[in-house]
XYZ file of C-alpha atoms in Angstrom:
657
model
C -2.219 -190.318 -143.931
C 0.820 -188.596 -144.932
C 1.929 -190.067 -148.193
C 5.627 -191.198 -148.600
C 7.826 -189.214 -150.456
C 9.553 -192.204 -151.751
C 5.886 -192.925 -153.708
C 5.868 -188.761 -154.861
C 9.320 -189.875 -156.005
C 8.094 -192.969 -158.064
C 5.534 -190.492 -158.949
C 8.000 -188.529 -161.766
C 9.741 -192.014 -162.586
C 6.732 -193.611 -163.433
C 5.485 -190.559 -165.699
C 9.200 -189.855 -167.121
C 8.982 -193.730 -168.257
C 4.775 -193.547 -169.597
C 6.321 -190.368 -171.604
C 9.277 -191.322 -172.927
C 7.488 -194.588 -174.028
C 5.150 -193.503 -175.750
C 7.235 -190.956 -177.670
C 9.693 -194.023 -178.497
C 12.083 -191.748 -177.866
C 14.021 -189.405 -174.989
C 15.871 -190.326 -171.931
C 13.751 -191.777 -168.985
C 17.191 -192.825 -166.853
C 18.543 -189.679 -165.492
C 15.077 -188.045 -164.574
C 13.947 -191.774 -162.790
C 17.510 -191.810 -160.928
C 17.569 -187.787 -160.100
C 13.332 -188.354 -158.665
C 14.788 -188.139 -155.112
C 16.659 -185.063 -155.346
C 14.304 -183.733 -156.950
C 10.997 -184.252 -154.683
C 13.363 -183.538 -151.861
C 14.014 -179.916 -153.728
C 10.916 -178.910 -155.315
C 8.684 -179.723 -151.725
C 11.402 -178.801 -148.651
C 13.783 -176.426 -150.465
C 12.883 -174.245 -153.622
C 10.705 -171.489 -152.595
C 8.172 -171.133 -155.900
C 4.401 -170.798 -156.457
C 2.705 -173.214 -158.872
C 0.236 -170.507 -159.461
C 2.601 -167.905 -160.110
C 5.491 -168.537 -163.005
C 6.542 -166.016 -163.455
C 6.670 -164.141 -158.667
C 9.770 -162.303 -159.368
C 11.632 -163.169 -156.110
C 11.154 -167.135 -157.048
C 14.014 -169.580 -156.392
C 15.729 -170.405 -160.199
C 16.015 -173.777 -160.791
C 18.041 -175.148 -163.954
C 18.029 -178.454 -165.135
C 21.406 -178.267 -167.121
C 21.167 -182.112 -168.052
C 18.789 -180.359 -170.221
C 18.306 -184.349 -172.191
C 16.250 -185.355 -168.516
C 13.323 -183.010 -169.637
C 10.991 -184.961 -168.306
C 12.529 -184.409 -165.157
C 11.459 -180.781 -165.410
C 7.930 -181.900 -166.768
C 7.014 -184.246 -164.522
C 7.602 -182.058 -161.678
C 5.690 -178.979 -163.269
C 3.313 -181.249 -163.650
C 3.079 -182.519 -160.083
C 2.900 -179.776 -159.020
C 0.237 -177.784 -160.246
C 1.647 -175.780 -163.266
C -1.313 -174.724 -165.273
C -0.003 -175.154 -168.553
C 1.199 -178.810 -168.336
C -1.407 -180.642 -168.498
C -1.608 -184.268 -168.841
C -1.957 -184.138 -172.229
C 0.733 -182.133 -172.785
C 2.957 -185.623 -170.546
C 1.328 -187.703 -173.338
C 2.697 -185.413 -175.915
C 6.058 -185.047 -174.640
C 8.103 -183.998 -177.821
C 5.285 -184.075 -180.474
C 4.433 -180.892 -182.497
C 2.894 -178.464 -180.872
C 2.784 -179.394 -177.089
C 5.324 -177.318 -174.497
C 6.870 -180.454 -173.405
C 9.531 -180.447 -176.191
C 12.681 -182.485 -176.367
C 15.311 -180.649 -174.603
C 13.367 -177.972 -171.981
C 12.684 -174.837 -173.756
C 12.780 -171.395 -172.569
C 9.649 -169.182 -172.937
C 7.796 -172.761 -174.592
C 7.084 -173.930 -171.300
C 6.086 -171.532 -167.998
C 8.220 -173.034 -165.453
C 11.670 -173.389 -167.595
C 14.265 -170.602 -166.399
C 16.671 -171.811 -169.301
C 16.895 -173.515 -172.705
C 19.126 -176.256 -171.967
C 19.721 -179.214 -174.143
C 23.790 -178.556 -175.315
C 25.515 -179.471 -172.084
C 27.115 -177.185 -170.062
C 25.379 -174.446 -171.197
C 23.214 -174.824 -167.869
C 25.595 -174.676 -165.312
C 28.002 -171.749 -167.203
C 23.893 -170.016 -167.917
C 23.233 -170.304 -164.048
C 26.070 -168.424 -162.326
C 24.770 -165.343 -165.006
C 21.241 -165.926 -162.141
C 23.243 -166.269 -159.716
C 24.828 -163.075 -160.790
C 21.840 -161.319 -161.443
C 20.181 -161.733 -158.076
C 22.752 -160.718 -156.126
C 23.230 -157.909 -158.321
C 19.546 -157.096 -157.918
C 20.187 -157.850 -154.270
C 22.084 -154.954 -154.052
C 20.186 -151.969 -155.669
C 17.169 -152.970 -153.927
C 17.559 -155.115 -150.846
C 16.263 -157.867 -149.287
C 12.939 -157.477 -149.190
C 12.050 -157.462 -153.037
C 15.467 -159.916 -153.856
C 16.552 -162.779 -151.922
C 16.381 -165.889 -153.354
C 18.368 -169.083 -154.413
C 19.647 -170.843 -158.091
C 19.511 -174.559 -157.914
C 20.875 -176.385 -161.014
C 21.143 -180.065 -161.636
C 24.105 -180.894 -163.755
C 25.616 -184.375 -164.911
C 28.225 -185.896 -166.043
C 28.930 -184.166 -169.400
C 27.487 -181.066 -168.204
C 31.280 -181.063 -165.966
C 32.881 -182.653 -168.740
C 32.639 -179.820 -170.879
C 34.847 -176.956 -171.000
C 32.772 -174.177 -170.240
C 31.613 -175.919 -167.004
C 35.194 -175.018 -165.715
C 34.704 -171.351 -166.832
C 31.516 -170.911 -164.889
C 32.424 -172.940 -161.530
C 36.017 -170.912 -161.478
C 34.045 -167.674 -161.936
C 31.200 -168.290 -159.678
C 34.049 -169.436 -157.306
C 36.110 -166.489 -157.767
C 32.675 -164.152 -157.219
C 31.555 -166.442 -153.628
C 28.187 -166.525 -155.464
C 27.188 -168.302 -152.181
C 23.417 -168.636 -153.369
C 23.913 -171.251 -156.264
C 23.784 -175.043 -155.954
C 25.012 -177.322 -157.974
C 23.362 -181.359 -157.634
C 26.018 -183.446 -159.208
C 23.659 -186.777 -160.092
C 27.063 -188.774 -159.779
C 25.704 -192.028 -161.928
C 28.449 -192.639 -163.376
C 26.482 -192.864 -166.418
C 27.074 -191.548 -170.797
C 25.627 -192.467 -173.637
C 28.772 -194.520 -174.413
C 29.148 -196.185 -170.873
C 30.205 -195.584 -168.283
C 31.634 -192.131 -166.947
C 34.770 -193.330 -166.054
C 35.847 -194.590 -169.942
C 36.166 -191.434 -170.403
C 36.841 -189.305 -166.728
C 38.688 -189.743 -164.043
C 38.647 -186.332 -162.437
C 37.473 -186.200 -158.702
C 34.601 -183.635 -159.557
C 34.531 -182.547 -155.767
C 38.408 -182.046 -155.467
C 37.612 -179.871 -158.669
C 34.611 -178.082 -156.881
C 36.534 -177.095 -154.255
C 39.969 -175.913 -156.037
C 37.804 -173.426 -157.248
C 36.476 -171.858 -153.985
C 33.244 -173.751 -153.698
C 32.154 -175.990 -150.932
C 31.178 -179.443 -151.773
C 29.398 -182.298 -149.515
C 28.565 -185.920 -151.438
C 25.793 -187.857 -150.132
C 23.603 -191.269 -151.446
C 21.235 -189.612 -153.796
C 18.365 -191.403 -152.888
C 18.042 -191.134 -149.248
C 15.823 -187.786 -148.610
C 17.063 -187.683 -144.833
C 20.312 -186.973 -146.453
C 19.524 -184.646 -149.262
C 17.899 -182.695 -146.886
C 20.402 -182.585 -144.819
C 22.668 -182.055 -147.906
C 20.227 -178.957 -149.024
C 19.944 -177.012 -145.559
C 23.562 -177.391 -144.976
C 24.378 -175.611 -148.768
C 22.031 -172.604 -147.538
C 23.335 -171.806 -144.331
C 27.301 -171.506 -146.462
C 28.972 -168.282 -148.067
C 30.445 -170.152 -151.155
C 28.763 -171.328 -153.370
C 27.679 -174.927 -153.007
C 28.378 -178.594 -154.695
C 26.488 -181.528 -153.708
C 27.295 -184.488 -154.727
C 24.220 -186.790 -155.593
C 25.197 -190.444 -155.944
C 22.624 -192.056 -157.869
C 21.116 -195.263 -160.052
C 20.806 -194.338 -163.271
C 16.774 -195.825 -164.216
C 16.115 -195.889 -160.002
C 13.050 -198.399 -159.202
C 13.323 -200.142 -163.228
C 13.837 -203.640 -161.109
C 15.989 -205.455 -163.975
C 17.187 -202.512 -165.510
C 17.826 -200.094 -162.437
C 21.796 -199.236 -163.470
C 22.080 -200.549 -166.211
C 25.039 -198.309 -167.650
C 22.827 -198.361 -171.042
C 19.960 -196.495 -169.516
C 21.092 -192.983 -170.339
C 18.163 -192.925 -173.710
C 15.546 -194.810 -174.471
C 15.919 -198.400 -172.873
C 12.454 -199.397 -170.981
C 10.096 -201.031 -173.607
C 7.179 -202.986 -173.353
C 8.201 -206.013 -171.046
C 10.686 -203.267 -169.074
C 8.473 -201.235 -168.191
C 5.655 -203.256 -166.623
C 8.150 -204.687 -164.624
C 9.611 -201.332 -163.913
C 5.591 -200.848 -162.620
C 5.809 -203.612 -160.308
C 9.343 -202.851 -158.962
C 8.113 -199.976 -157.553
C 4.081 -201.316 -157.017
C 2.490 -199.062 -158.861
C -0.468 -200.695 -160.084
C -2.317 -198.366 -162.328
C -1.863 -197.761 -165.564
C 0.158 -195.506 -167.648
C -0.167 -191.510 -166.953
C -1.993 -192.210 -164.035
C -1.114 -190.784 -160.623
C -2.978 -191.897 -157.115
C -5.388 -188.735 -155.720
C -3.362 -189.251 -152.213
C 0.092 -188.150 -154.514
C -1.289 -186.127 -156.515
C -2.622 -184.396 -153.657
C 0.660 -184.213 -152.375
C 2.430 -182.325 -155.001
C 0.075 -180.327 -155.529
C -0.226 -179.101 -151.756
C 4.063 -178.686 -152.068
C 3.387 -176.480 -155.512
C 1.007 -174.036 -152.921
C 3.172 -173.827 -149.876
C 4.527 -170.693 -151.327
C 1.909 -168.595 -152.047
C 2.195 -167.473 -148.789
C 5.528 -166.311 -149.306
C 4.937 -164.392 -152.379
C 1.270 -163.237 -151.376
C 3.882 -161.569 -148.817
C 6.549 -160.109 -150.954
C 3.549 -158.736 -153.155
C 3.147 -156.710 -150.233
C 5.899 -155.631 -149.869
C 6.631 -154.720 -153.314
C 3.664 -152.894 -153.059
C 5.062 -150.562 -149.897
C 8.145 -149.966 -151.243
C 9.101 -146.473 -153.147
C 11.974 -148.829 -154.833
C 8.655 -150.853 -156.154
C 7.969 -149.067 -159.114
C 11.247 -149.027 -160.821
C 12.122 -152.495 -160.042
C 9.005 -153.613 -161.708
C 9.818 -151.534 -164.322
C 13.529 -153.449 -164.384
C 11.959 -156.330 -164.627
C 9.796 -155.798 -167.149
C 12.302 -155.180 -169.246
C 11.638 -151.357 -169.608
C 14.207 -148.454 -169.594
C 13.809 -145.831 -167.531
C 12.365 -142.515 -168.509
C 15.457 -140.412 -170.660
C 16.986 -143.486 -171.290
C 18.704 -141.867 -174.391
C 18.363 -138.337 -173.914
C 22.597 -137.631 -172.747
C 23.276 -140.342 -176.435
C 21.042 -137.736 -178.293
C 23.142 -135.134 -176.646
C 26.520 -137.112 -178.000
C 25.004 -137.442 -181.720
C 24.455 -134.307 -182.097
C 27.779 -132.703 -180.657
C 29.697 -135.533 -183.147
C 27.168 -134.084 -185.843
C 28.438 -130.300 -184.973
C 32.224 -131.532 -184.621
C 32.659 -135.140 -186.260
C 35.966 -136.835 -185.239
C 37.524 -139.742 -187.073
C 38.311 -142.582 -184.218
C 38.089 -146.600 -184.003
C 34.401 -148.164 -183.438
C 35.390 -148.978 -180.300
C 36.103 -145.543 -179.011
C 33.274 -144.843 -181.008
C 31.352 -147.363 -178.895
C 32.927 -146.832 -175.270
C 31.813 -142.891 -175.941
C 28.063 -144.574 -176.612
C 28.639 -146.504 -173.457
C 29.224 -143.270 -171.700
C 26.313 -141.635 -172.752
C 24.033 -144.761 -171.393
C 25.083 -146.253 -168.178
C 24.618 -143.971 -166.356
C 20.940 -143.205 -167.683
C 19.985 -146.804 -167.420
C 21.238 -148.748 -164.165
C 20.215 -152.289 -165.225
C 23.135 -152.379 -167.995
C 26.298 -154.269 -166.527
C 29.180 -154.199 -168.478
C 32.315 -155.896 -168.923
C 34.869 -157.852 -170.904
C 36.935 -160.951 -171.161
C 40.120 -159.768 -169.926
C 40.327 -157.229 -172.938
C 39.089 -153.921 -171.461
C 41.205 -151.622 -172.511
C 40.635 -152.656 -176.101
C 37.027 -153.028 -176.071
C 36.270 -149.905 -174.404
C 33.559 -151.742 -172.097
C 34.294 -149.575 -169.184
C 32.944 -146.697 -168.456
C 34.689 -144.337 -165.845
C 33.219 -144.162 -162.448
C 32.257 -147.962 -162.537
C 33.033 -150.618 -160.102
C 33.814 -154.363 -160.299
C 30.637 -156.074 -159.363
C 32.600 -158.418 -156.788
C 31.628 -159.998 -152.731
C 30.737 -158.256 -150.929
C 28.071 -156.124 -151.594
C 27.907 -156.883 -156.071
C 26.927 -152.774 -156.173
C 29.050 -152.687 -159.016
C 28.834 -152.589 -162.690
C 31.588 -153.899 -164.150
C 32.434 -157.383 -164.331
C 35.734 -158.867 -165.282
C 35.656 -162.022 -166.553
C 38.151 -163.558 -166.778
C 39.858 -165.234 -170.171
C 36.296 -167.164 -170.592
C 34.705 -165.944 -173.967
C 32.128 -169.127 -173.139
C 31.312 -169.051 -169.821
C 31.089 -164.286 -170.497
C 28.762 -165.352 -172.630
C 26.366 -167.900 -170.901
C 26.529 -165.839 -167.498
C 25.411 -162.813 -169.397
C 22.383 -164.636 -171.176
C 21.466 -166.035 -166.823
C 22.016 -162.409 -166.079
C 18.859 -161.469 -169.090
C 16.640 -164.371 -168.516
C 16.718 -163.625 -164.553
C 15.475 -159.729 -165.393
C 16.239 -156.267 -164.788
C 19.961 -156.685 -165.836
C 20.645 -155.381 -168.884
C 24.336 -157.753 -169.806
C 27.031 -156.236 -172.074
C 30.308 -157.503 -172.232
C 33.206 -157.878 -175.408
C 35.726 -159.715 -176.447
C 37.436 -159.810 -179.796
C 35.265 -160.805 -182.513
C 37.472 -163.696 -183.785
C 36.403 -165.599 -180.185
C 32.595 -165.281 -180.947
C 33.820 -169.109 -181.862
C 34.374 -169.491 -178.261
C 31.237 -168.153 -177.099
C 28.645 -168.272 -180.194
C 26.535 -171.629 -178.398
C 26.047 -169.247 -175.891
C 24.989 -166.427 -178.444
C 22.517 -169.638 -180.312
C 21.052 -170.123 -177.183
C 20.513 -166.900 -176.523
C 18.900 -165.572 -179.883
C 16.824 -169.112 -179.221
C 15.449 -168.004 -176.270
C 15.193 -164.236 -177.065
C 16.935 -162.426 -174.871
C 18.633 -158.823 -174.497
C 22.524 -159.171 -174.965
C 25.204 -157.237 -176.232
C 27.731 -158.815 -177.748
C 30.364 -155.850 -178.262
C 33.199 -157.806 -180.676
C 35.712 -155.006 -181.304
C 38.851 -155.722 -183.823
C 35.943 -156.857 -186.368
C 38.460 -157.433 -189.533
C 41.966 -157.755 -191.120
C 41.944 -154.040 -190.044
C 43.520 -155.257 -186.543
C 46.361 -155.203 -188.608
C 50.028 -156.795 -187.145
C 47.965 -159.753 -184.820
C 47.964 -161.556 -188.013
C 45.386 -164.225 -189.182
C 44.276 -166.257 -185.785
C 43.243 -162.997 -184.791
C 41.444 -161.410 -188.542
C 37.632 -162.470 -188.102
C 36.863 -163.129 -192.151
C 34.365 -165.680 -192.120
C 32.520 -164.200 -188.627
C 30.307 -162.209 -189.694
C 29.406 -164.132 -192.200
C 28.444 -166.770 -190.052
C 26.469 -164.654 -187.610
C 24.410 -162.829 -189.628
C 23.021 -167.000 -190.606
C 22.025 -167.358 -187.020
C 18.088 -166.833 -186.064
C 17.010 -163.900 -184.522
C 20.381 -162.419 -183.535
C 20.607 -158.463 -184.233
C 24.545 -158.094 -185.955
C 25.680 -154.321 -186.129
C 28.323 -153.035 -187.629
C 28.699 -149.505 -187.514
C 30.811 -146.955 -189.455
C 31.433 -144.171 -187.147
C 30.095 -142.117 -184.096
C 26.847 -141.549 -185.171
C 26.290 -144.825 -185.962
C 27.535 -146.643 -183.436
C 24.680 -144.181 -180.917
C 22.028 -145.332 -183.009
C 23.166 -149.319 -183.326
C 23.177 -148.624 -179.694
C 20.127 -147.173 -178.968
C 18.683 -149.834 -181.163
C 20.232 -153.224 -179.562
C 18.410 -151.895 -175.564
C 15.755 -150.724 -177.187
C 15.422 -154.386 -178.610
C 13.988 -156.607 -175.611
C 13.126 -160.352 -177.648
C 17.049 -160.172 -179.517
C 20.375 -160.726 -179.222
C 22.797 -158.147 -180.770
C 26.750 -157.868 -181.862
C 28.781 -155.117 -182.051
C 30.869 -155.816 -184.709
C 33.610 -152.559 -184.200
C 37.160 -151.522 -185.375
C 40.608 -151.302 -184.112
C 41.533 -148.881 -186.675
C 40.455 -145.979 -187.508
C 37.411 -144.749 -189.808
C 36.374 -141.557 -191.695
C 32.785 -139.905 -190.775
C 30.239 -141.163 -192.785
C 27.365 -139.253 -191.304
C 27.460 -134.924 -191.292
C 24.090 -134.150 -191.505
C 21.411 -134.726 -188.565
C 18.962 -136.589 -189.000
C 15.372 -136.648 -186.881
C 15.394 -140.316 -187.252
C 17.507 -143.307 -186.315
C 18.748 -143.831 -189.808
C 20.643 -146.755 -188.982
C 16.769 -148.732 -187.256
C 15.955 -149.221 -191.340
C 19.016 -151.681 -191.136
C 20.236 -149.843 -194.679
C 20.072 -146.250 -195.541
C 21.191 -144.467 -198.960
C 24.166 -142.143 -197.289
C 24.888 -140.618 -199.852
C 22.990 -139.909 -203.210
C 24.067 -140.105 -207.165
C 24.724 -136.652 -208.856
C 24.745 -135.383 -212.600
C 21.722 -138.303 -213.121
C 20.451 -141.801 -212.539
C 22.472 -143.684 -210.170
C 24.728 -146.267 -213.148
C 26.522 -147.213 -210.092
C 25.660 -148.186 -206.271
C 28.278 -149.214 -203.531
C 27.119 -150.854 -200.384
C 29.396 -150.960 -197.454
C 29.648 -151.517 -193.742
C 31.073 -150.444 -191.207
C 34.921 -149.682 -191.809
C 34.257 -150.353 -195.289
C 31.616 -147.109 -195.898
C 34.828 -144.851 -195.778
C 36.065 -146.875 -198.707
C 32.865 -146.904 -200.111
C 32.680 -142.850 -200.427
C 36.044 -142.484 -201.478
C 35.545 -144.618 -204.269
C 31.959 -142.465 -205.381
C 34.175 -139.878 -205.427
C 36.203 -141.073 -207.723
C 33.647 -142.281 -210.171
C 31.205 -139.211 -209.850
C 34.798 -136.852 -210.927
C 34.762 -139.480 -213.729
C 31.403 -139.098 -214.441
C 29.641 -141.883 -213.058
C 26.632 -140.964 -211.303
C 27.092 -142.836 -208.098
C 25.681 -143.737 -204.706
C 26.677 -145.199 -202.014
C 24.395 -147.027 -199.622
C 25.680 -148.158 -195.751
C 24.319 -151.185 -194.597
C 24.910 -150.994 -190.013
C 22.278 -154.183 -189.836
C 21.223 -156.375 -192.472
C 18.803 -158.070 -190.379
C 16.664 -154.505 -189.265
C 16.880 -154.258 -193.336
C 15.028 -158.176 -193.326
C 12.427 -156.692 -191.597
C 11.388 -153.271 -193.518
C 8.445 -152.669 -195.888
C 9.137 -154.520 -199.490
C 9.226 -151.353 -201.216
C 11.677 -149.504 -198.628
C 14.247 -152.149 -199.816
C 13.955 -152.001 -203.173
C 14.065 -148.276 -202.759
C 17.642 -148.700 -201.090
C 18.806 -150.958 -203.474
C 18.324 -148.575 -206.151
C 17.961 -149.911 -210.050
C 21.523 -148.687 -210.871
C 23.240 -150.790 -213.764
C 26.419 -151.673 -211.421
C 26.353 -152.570 -207.828
C 28.804 -153.478 -205.826
C 29.472 -154.178 -202.288
C 32.542 -153.542 -200.294
C 33.571 -155.036 -196.993
C 36.617 -156.984 -195.265
C 35.118 -160.210 -194.786
C 34.122 -162.617 -196.835
C 31.143 -162.440 -199.627
C 28.880 -164.801 -198.511
C 25.599 -163.018 -197.800
C 26.104 -159.820 -199.716
C 24.150 -161.438 -202.777
C 20.667 -159.831 -201.161
C 22.102 -156.427 -202.103
C 24.515 -156.811 -205.288
C 22.512 -160.360 -206.667
C 24.336 -162.840 -208.514
C 25.622 -160.685 -210.726
C 27.418 -158.003 -208.847
C 31.085 -157.001 -207.835
C 32.188 -158.114 -204.217
C 35.471 -156.484 -202.934
C 36.620 -157.854 -199.639
C 38.334 -161.113 -198.176
C 38.453 -164.570 -200.256
C 40.854 -165.867 -197.650
C 42.438 -165.722 -194.254
C 44.436 -162.439 -193.345
C 48.041 -161.502 -192.244
C 49.813 -159.735 -190.025
C 50.910 -156.366 -190.638
C 49.900 -152.816 -190.399
C 46.470 -152.763 -191.454
C 47.331 -149.870 -194.675
C 49.205 -152.673 -195.925
C 46.775 -155.434 -194.836
C 44.032 -153.630 -197.342
C 46.488 -152.627 -200.343
C 47.651 -155.660 -200.410
C 43.817 -157.502 -200.619
C 42.831 -154.921 -203.442
C 39.457 -153.577 -200.380
C 40.373 -149.894 -201.941
C 39.150 -147.313 -203.351
C 40.565 -147.685 -205.868
C 39.830 -151.595 -206.578
C 36.380 -150.609 -206.331
C 35.961 -148.031 -208.795
C 38.122 -150.155 -211.428
C 35.601 -152.958 -210.334
C 32.415 -150.883 -211.113
C 33.892 -149.740 -214.334
C 34.665 -153.312 -215.626
C 30.939 -153.684 -215.303
C 29.302 -150.435 -216.990
């Protein structure tokens, strides 16, 4: 006997209600309201194989409304994802379970994106769709031809990043992207209309999307709309009119049903309303079998794809790229570039040095896709010969993101999550504030994304304090699993790029200067010194070091000049370059102690705030840097006025001797 799809949807409702009630926290309203939409998607349209969650050509499903996490956990359990057992459902939101309060990539097989901060899911999904098109252009329909489906709610679409994502996707005509809008007119504070008057369908349509509205509880109409979406030449949005807490009896449609609101009595009434006789966490055998069958239906497609991959002359390269391994010889041109800069060093802005490193890297690593938030000429992220990533063929490797820093960072997360793509893109470092939420999620998910942040200090000069980052280095260094690189010259810039590309599970920041900086490295090394995070650049002469000067980036040149003055005055002084604090912290304790040394006086110099430098100079060390915001003037005058000079370092060191 055929199982009613409504009863299959009720299984989602009951599991969501039971898990939230057991945890005494969570959100059952959205999962219950979306159960019909999700059932149609997961049984009729989503291409997946529950026995192979990492199948490369699967459709990607993104629950942007991450608070509705019991929706995806119910779907994963019911369709047969082995990792999400009924015990995991019972332990929703508990220590050690893989059913966390919000979905987490890497924590739960089947979860494609970490979501919860509203808007991030839809913005990340744009990157998933971009990566699919890029990979399709490289490997063809036989290996890459899948869709990205997103469920987003009112809150997702209120967040500003959603507009950045929607407009970018519309411009790029990402036709394999569909957003299912949970149109339930509900927020935590009450009806969505207390804070929103916009027409979401017109908003998407204005951005170049095809739109359609359906009854979100009519399975036939939902299926017809999804079928329509698969035939469009632009991204699609389906507004699914739903009732929050659908099936909850008296509580169905309750405007306050966003959070945990079905207690003992309410849960009993909900069971009665749905005609569900079984106790908590029990699913009738026929309903469970129907769901398991849905989870297996993609198996034949997956096996056919496996055969095509095995037969393809591009199969080995595709597999390598999806694993995140770099091509053979990825760094050969970069090594030659480093040697050329040792033999013929030249002072320049580190953003220029970064661009030169990219010129050596991008031809050797075809999965690198660059871009900029409308600052290409300033960020030096474009490499000659690159073409724009755009419809109709998407073969280009340079993305014009427009002034959308947050959307850009989120899209890069999605591209990296998809696999086969290594995204990098640029903006001014001060605007990391706009993209920070996405940078944080990238760090949490452990994805290889490289954020090029130029104009990294007061050294940008005349644009003034609105554009001069002073606290940004400290705030980014405080973020777990984020490597912040601040190279001093061409050699360090190349070394930092090499490390960023070799690090598969950590995003990177490239903090780069607008102004020229002196050459720091003039002696060839058999190893990547920047890989150690910090190293002795210049040793003390004439005895044991009395002073050690620590610096990063553009201030390494100041440290070297100060050392020369101190040495000339008979004070043995060493200089330590610190291009990446996070890598230094990962070194053995003995190495870290050797680098920090035992000099009586330790001085740090950086055109930023002091926060964090205590790890190098201790509580009684001397810091030469910023204590407030900058100002508008040529950079030379700014460094002088703010006392970030070799003379200031010398004076500070002598005062401590």
